[in-house]
PDB file of C-alpha atoms and ligand atoms in Angstrom:
ATOM      1  CA  MET A  88      82.809 169.242  82.300  1.00 96.00           C
ATOM      2  CA  LYS A  89      79.541 168.127  83.213  1.00 97.00           C
ATOM      3  CA  LEU A  90      77.761 169.180  86.097  1.00 98.00           C
ATOM      4  CA  THR A  91      74.062 167.815  87.730  1.00 98.00           C
ATOM      5  CA  ILE A  92      71.578 171.073  89.951  1.00 98.00           C
ATOM      6  CA  ILE A  93      68.876 168.799  91.437  1.00 98.00           C
ATOM      7  CA  ASN A  94      65.600 170.492  93.281  1.00 98.00           C
ATOM      8  CA  GLY A  95      63.559 168.830  95.040  1.00 98.00           C
ATOM      9  CA  PRO A  96      60.108 169.425  96.028  1.00 98.00           C
ATOM     10  CA  ASN A  97      58.351 173.240  96.084  1.00 98.00           C
ATOM     11  CA  LEU A  98      62.254 174.740  94.842  1.00 98.00           C
ATOM     12  CA  ASN A  99      59.776 175.501  91.387  1.00 97.00           C
ATOM     13  CA  LEU A 100      57.967 177.868  93.501  1.00 96.00           C
ATOM     14  CA  LEU A 101      61.571 179.979  94.402  1.00 97.00           C
ATOM     15  CA  GLY A 102      60.551 183.929  93.109  1.00 95.00           C
ATOM     16  CA  SER A 103      57.544 183.949  95.361  1.00 96.00           C
ATOM     17  CA  ARG A 104      57.334 181.635  98.014  1.00 95.00           C
ATOM     18  CA  GLU A 105      58.551 183.043 101.360  1.00 96.00           C
ATOM     19  CA  THR A 106      60.709 184.999  99.664  1.00 96.00           C
ATOM     20  CA  ASP A 107      62.055 186.586 102.858  1.00 95.00           C
ATOM     21  CA  ILE A 108      63.511 183.168 103.213  1.00 96.00           C
ATOM     22  CA  TYR A 109      64.448 181.746  99.931  1.00 96.00           C
ATOM     23  CA  GLY A 110      65.034 185.905  98.145  1.00 94.00           C
ATOM     24  CA  ASN A 111      62.823 187.058  94.890  1.00 96.00           C
ATOM     25  CA  GLN A 112      64.354 185.796  92.146  1.00 96.00           C
ATOM     26  CA  ASP A 113      62.951 181.983  90.471  1.00 96.00           C
ATOM     27  CA  PHE A 114      64.992 179.064  89.377  1.00 98.00           C
ATOM     28  CA  ASP A 115      64.710 179.028  85.370  1.00 97.00           C
ATOM     29  CA  THR A 116      66.174 183.222  85.771  1.00 97.00           C
ATOM     30  CA  PHE A 117      69.509 182.794  87.958  1.00 98.00           C
ATOM     31  CA  LEU A 118      69.669 179.415  85.500  1.00 98.00           C
ATOM     32  CA  ASN A 119      70.077 181.544  83.383  1.00 98.00           C
ATOM     33  CA  SER A 120      72.633 183.971  84.793  1.00 98.00           C
ATOM     34  CA  LEU A 121      74.553 180.363  85.434  1.00 98.00           C
ATOM     35  CA  ARG A 122      75.388 179.664  82.444  1.00 98.00           C
ATOM     36  CA  SER A 123      76.369 182.766  81.160  1.00 98.00           C
ATOM     37  CA  LYS A 124      78.791 182.734  83.770  1.00 97.00           C
ATOM     38  CA  TYR A 125      79.408 179.314  82.964  1.00 97.00           C
ATOM     39  CA  PRO A 126      79.986 178.425  78.877  1.00 97.00           C
ATOM     40  CA  ASN A 127      82.490 175.867  79.509  1.00 95.00           C
ATOM     41  CA  ILE A 128      79.740 173.956  81.593  1.00 97.00           C
ATOM     42  CA  ASN A 129      77.090 171.785  80.919  1.00 97.00           C
ATOM     43  CA  LEU A 130      74.774 172.570  83.698  1.00 98.00           C
ATOM     44  CA  GLU A 131      72.159 170.225  83.489  1.00 98.00           C
ATOM     45  CA  TYR A 132      68.983 171.264  85.896  1.00 98.00           C
ATOM     46  CA  TYR A 133      66.533 169.226  87.490  1.00 98.00           C
ATOM     47  CA  GLN A 134      63.844 169.742  89.463  1.00 98.00           C
ATOM     48  CA  SER A 135      61.005 167.490  91.324  1.00 98.00           C
ATOM     49  CA  ASN A 136      58.331 167.069  93.645  1.00 98.00           C
ATOM     50  CA  ILE A 137      58.618 164.284  93.925  1.00 98.00           C
ATOM     51  CA  GLU A 138      60.997 161.555  96.515  1.00 98.00           C
ATOM     52  CA  GLY A 139      61.357 158.498  93.971  1.00 98.00           C
ATOM     53  CA  GLU A 140      61.705 160.977  90.424  1.00 98.00           C
ATOM     54  CA  LEU A 141      64.584 162.520  92.805  1.00 98.00           C
ATOM     55  CA  ILE A 142      66.073 159.255  93.129  1.00 98.00           C
ATOM     56  CA  ASN A 143      65.948 158.367  89.800  1.00 98.00           C
ATOM     57  CA  TYR A 144      67.413 161.348  88.347  1.00 98.00           C
ATOM     58  CA  ILE A 145      70.850 160.902  90.979  1.00 98.00           C
ATOM     59  CA  GLN A 146      71.376 157.432  89.407  1.00 97.00           C
ATOM     60  CA  ASP A 147      71.090 158.388  86.317  1.00 96.00           C
ATOM     61  CA  SER A 148      73.083 160.764  86.661  1.00 96.00           C
ATOM     62  CA  MET A 149      76.371 158.620  87.447  1.00 93.00           C
ATOM     63  CA  ASP A 150      78.000 159.634  83.948  1.00 94.00           C
ATOM     64  CA  SER A 151      78.158 164.046  85.439  1.00 97.00           C
ATOM     65  CA  ASP A 152      81.214 164.776  86.470  1.00 97.00           C
ATOM     66  CA  GLY A 153      79.230 166.026  89.624  1.00 98.00           C
ATOM     67  CA  ILE A 154      76.103 166.286  91.028  1.00 98.00           C
ATOM     68  CA  ILE A 155      74.427 169.920  93.054  1.00 98.00           C
ATOM     69  CA  ILE A 156      71.515 169.039  94.819  1.00 98.00           C
ATOM     70  CA  ASN A 157      68.823 170.814  97.095  1.00 98.00           C
ATOM     71  CA  ALA A 158      66.695 168.430  97.929  1.00 98.00           C
ATOM     72  CA  ALA A 159      64.199 170.585 100.415  1.00 98.00           C
ATOM     73  CA  ALA A 160      62.385 168.893 102.399  1.00 98.00           C
ATOM     74  CA  TYR A 161      63.302 164.842 101.543  1.00 98.00           C
ATOM     75  CA  THR A 162      67.398 166.325 102.807  1.00 98.00           C
ATOM     76  CA  HIS A 163      64.921 166.024 106.207  1.00 98.00           C
ATOM     77  CA  THR A 164      63.324 162.448 105.779  1.00 98.00           C
ATOM     78  CA  SER A 165      64.552 160.369 102.742  1.00 98.00           C
ATOM     79  CA  VAL A 166      66.648 157.609 103.967  1.00 98.00           C
ATOM     80  CA  GLY A 167      66.274 156.750  99.412  1.00 98.00           C
ATOM     81  CA  ILE A 168      68.105 159.206  98.673  1.00 98.00           C
ATOM     82  CA  GLY A 169      70.173 159.277 101.610  1.00 98.00           C
ATOM     83  CA  ASP A 170      70.640 155.661  99.678  1.00 98.00           C
ATOM     84  CA  ALA A 171      71.110 156.895  96.123  1.00 98.00           C
ATOM     85  CA  ILE A 172      73.530 158.618  96.527  1.00 98.00           C
ATOM     86  CA  LYS A 173      76.040 155.998  98.637  1.00 98.00           C
ATOM     87  CA  ALA A 174      75.095 153.885  95.469  1.00 97.00           C
ATOM     88  CA  ILE A 175      76.629 155.810  92.806  1.00 97.00           C
ATOM     89  CA  ASN A 176      80.519 156.953  92.671  1.00 96.00           C
ATOM     90  CA  THR A 177      79.558 161.053  91.741  1.00 97.00           C
ATOM     91  CA  LYS A 178      81.229 163.607  93.272  1.00 97.00           C
ATOM     92  CA  VAL A 179      77.438 165.454  94.912  1.00 98.00           C
ATOM     93  CA  ILE A 180      77.730 168.675  97.263  1.00 98.00           C
ATOM     94  CA  GLU A 181      74.513 168.945  98.913  1.00 98.00           C
ATOM     95  CA  VAL A 182      73.509 172.729  99.022  1.00 98.00           C
ATOM     96  CA  HIS A 183      70.774 174.975 101.011  1.00 98.00           C
ATOM     97  CA  ILE A 184      69.782 178.230 100.641  1.00 98.00           C
ATOM     98  CA  SER A 185      68.952 179.096 103.956  1.00 98.00           C
ATOM     99  CA  ASN A 186      71.020 178.756 106.910  1.00 98.00           C
ATOM    100  CA  THR A 187      69.063 175.163 108.046  1.00 98.00           C
ATOM    101  CA  PHE A 188      70.824 175.427 111.609  1.00 98.00           C
ATOM    102  CA  SER A 189      69.268 179.038 111.973  1.00 97.00           C
ATOM    103  CA  ARG A 190      65.718 177.893 111.140  1.00 97.00           C
ATOM    104  CA  GLU A 191      63.852 174.754 113.278  1.00 97.00           C
ATOM    105  CA  LYS A 192      65.585 172.135 115.293  1.00 97.00           C
ATOM    106  CA  TYR A 193      63.794 169.308 112.377  1.00 97.00           C
ATOM    107  CA  ARG A 194      66.328 171.473 109.381  1.00 98.00           C
ATOM    108  CA  HIS A 195      69.091 170.456 111.280  1.00 98.00           C
ATOM    109  CA  SER A 196      69.860 167.621 110.646  1.00 98.00           C
ATOM    110  CA  SER A 197      70.549 165.890 106.967  1.00 98.00           C
ATOM    111  CA  TYR A 198      70.552 162.197 105.398  1.00 98.00           C
ATOM    112  CA  LEU A 199      72.565 163.571 103.255  1.00 98.00           C
ATOM    113  CA  SER A 200      75.132 165.478 105.699  1.00 98.00           C
ATOM    114  CA  PRO A 201      76.618 161.869 106.366  1.00 98.00           C
ATOM    115  CA  VAL A 202      76.714 160.707 102.084  1.00 98.00           C
ATOM    116  CA  VAL A 203      78.325 163.319 100.412  1.00 98.00           C
ATOM    117  CA  ASP A 204      81.264 165.152  99.030  1.00 97.00           C
ATOM    118  CA  GLY A 205      80.991 168.725 100.191  1.00 98.00           C
ATOM    119  CA  ILE A 206      78.047 171.242 102.231  1.00 98.00           C
ATOM    120  CA  ILE A 207      77.470 174.806 101.297  1.00 98.00           C
ATOM    121  CA  ILE A 208      74.124 176.483 103.593  1.00 98.00           C
ATOM    122  CA  GLY A 209      72.697 179.250 103.695  1.00 98.00           C
ATOM    123  CA  PHE A 210      74.538 181.154 100.750  1.00 98.00           C
ATOM    124  CA  GLY A 211      70.719 182.747  99.002  1.00 97.00           C
ATOM    125  CA  LEU A 212      71.021 181.126  95.512  1.00 98.00           C
ATOM    126  CA  LYS A 213      75.571 181.507  95.495  1.00 98.00           C
ATOM    127  CA  SER A 214      75.254 178.819  97.433  1.00 98.00           C
ATOM    128  CA  TYR A 215      75.081 177.160  94.129  1.00 98.00           C
ATOM    129  CA  GLU A 216      77.435 178.553  92.470  1.00 98.00           C
ATOM    130  CA  LEU A 217      79.705 178.533  95.223  1.00 98.00           C
ATOM    131  CA  ALA A 218      78.613 174.498  94.753  1.00 98.00           C
ATOM    132  CA  ILE A 219      80.095 175.008  91.117  1.00 98.00           C
ATOM    133  CA  GLU A 220      83.587 176.912  91.975  1.00 97.00           C
ATOM    134  CA  SER A 221      84.593 174.087  93.630  1.00 96.00           C
ATOM    135  CA  PHE A 222      83.582 171.203  91.152  1.00 96.00           C
ATOM    136  CA  CYS A 223      85.934 174.084  89.266  1.00 94.00           C
ATOM    137  CA  SER A 224      88.446 174.215  91.596  1.00 88.00           C
ATOM    138  CA  ARG A 225      88.402 170.394  92.112  1.00 74.00           C
ATOM    139  CA  ASP A 226      92.185 168.812  91.442  1.00 57.00           C
ATOM    140  CA  GLU A 227      91.203 165.011  90.927  1.00 55.00           C
TER     141      GLU A 227
HETATM  142  C1  DQA B1725      66.220 173.976 101.862  1.00 54.21           C
HETATM  143  C2  DQA B1725      66.026 174.008 103.921  1.00 54.21           C
HETATM  144  C3  DQA B1725      64.935 173.062 103.588  1.00 54.21           C
HETATM  145  O1  DQA B1725      64.679 172.775 105.089  1.00 54.21           O
HETATM  146  C4  DQA B1725      63.488 173.499 103.051  1.00 54.21           C
HETATM  147  O2  DQA B1725      62.612 172.282 103.175  1.00 54.21           O
HETATM  148  C5  DQA B1725      63.363 174.300 101.904  1.00 54.21           C
HETATM  149  C6  DQA B1725      64.488 174.287 100.994  1.00 54.21           C
HETATM  150  C7  DQA B1725      67.161 175.428 101.684  1.00 54.21           C
HETATM  151  O3  DQA B1725      67.297 175.696 100.270  1.00 54.21           O
HETATM  152  O4  DQA B1725      67.550 176.475 102.485  1.00 54.21           O
HETATM  153  O5  DQA B1725      62.818 173.700 101.165  1.00 54.21           O
HETATM  154  O6  DQA B1725      67.053 173.163 101.411  1.00 54.21           O
END
């Protein structure tokens, strides 16, 4: 199985960015631990701070069995990322590290949530692992 993790803006700074909210672990270290835990899953990873690059990558991920996306701030602003997800047939899970609903009001809305297959919010980096598990236990 091939799963694609896509991270949006500022998530390249995980481990040093607002550690009270996002924790102390950088994403590369976390990704290595995921790859060790799931040796039979081909885990692709892409991060960009640029909206159009994220849209290109979503379009290029149609061959994946599933996409796990944290669009970060673009979650709350990007019609284009929502449309890209709508345009592909691949299953998509939206994840967030923090509980966006317990934070500022502008983080309560998502252009992705209406068009994804599932949402996992607020479990720290574990949100990504729960998303992987959801693909592992999927029937179809
Ligand atoms: C985030 C929540 C967003 O509101 C924020 O802009 C992020 C990270 C999260 O994973 O908790 O950058 O997507």
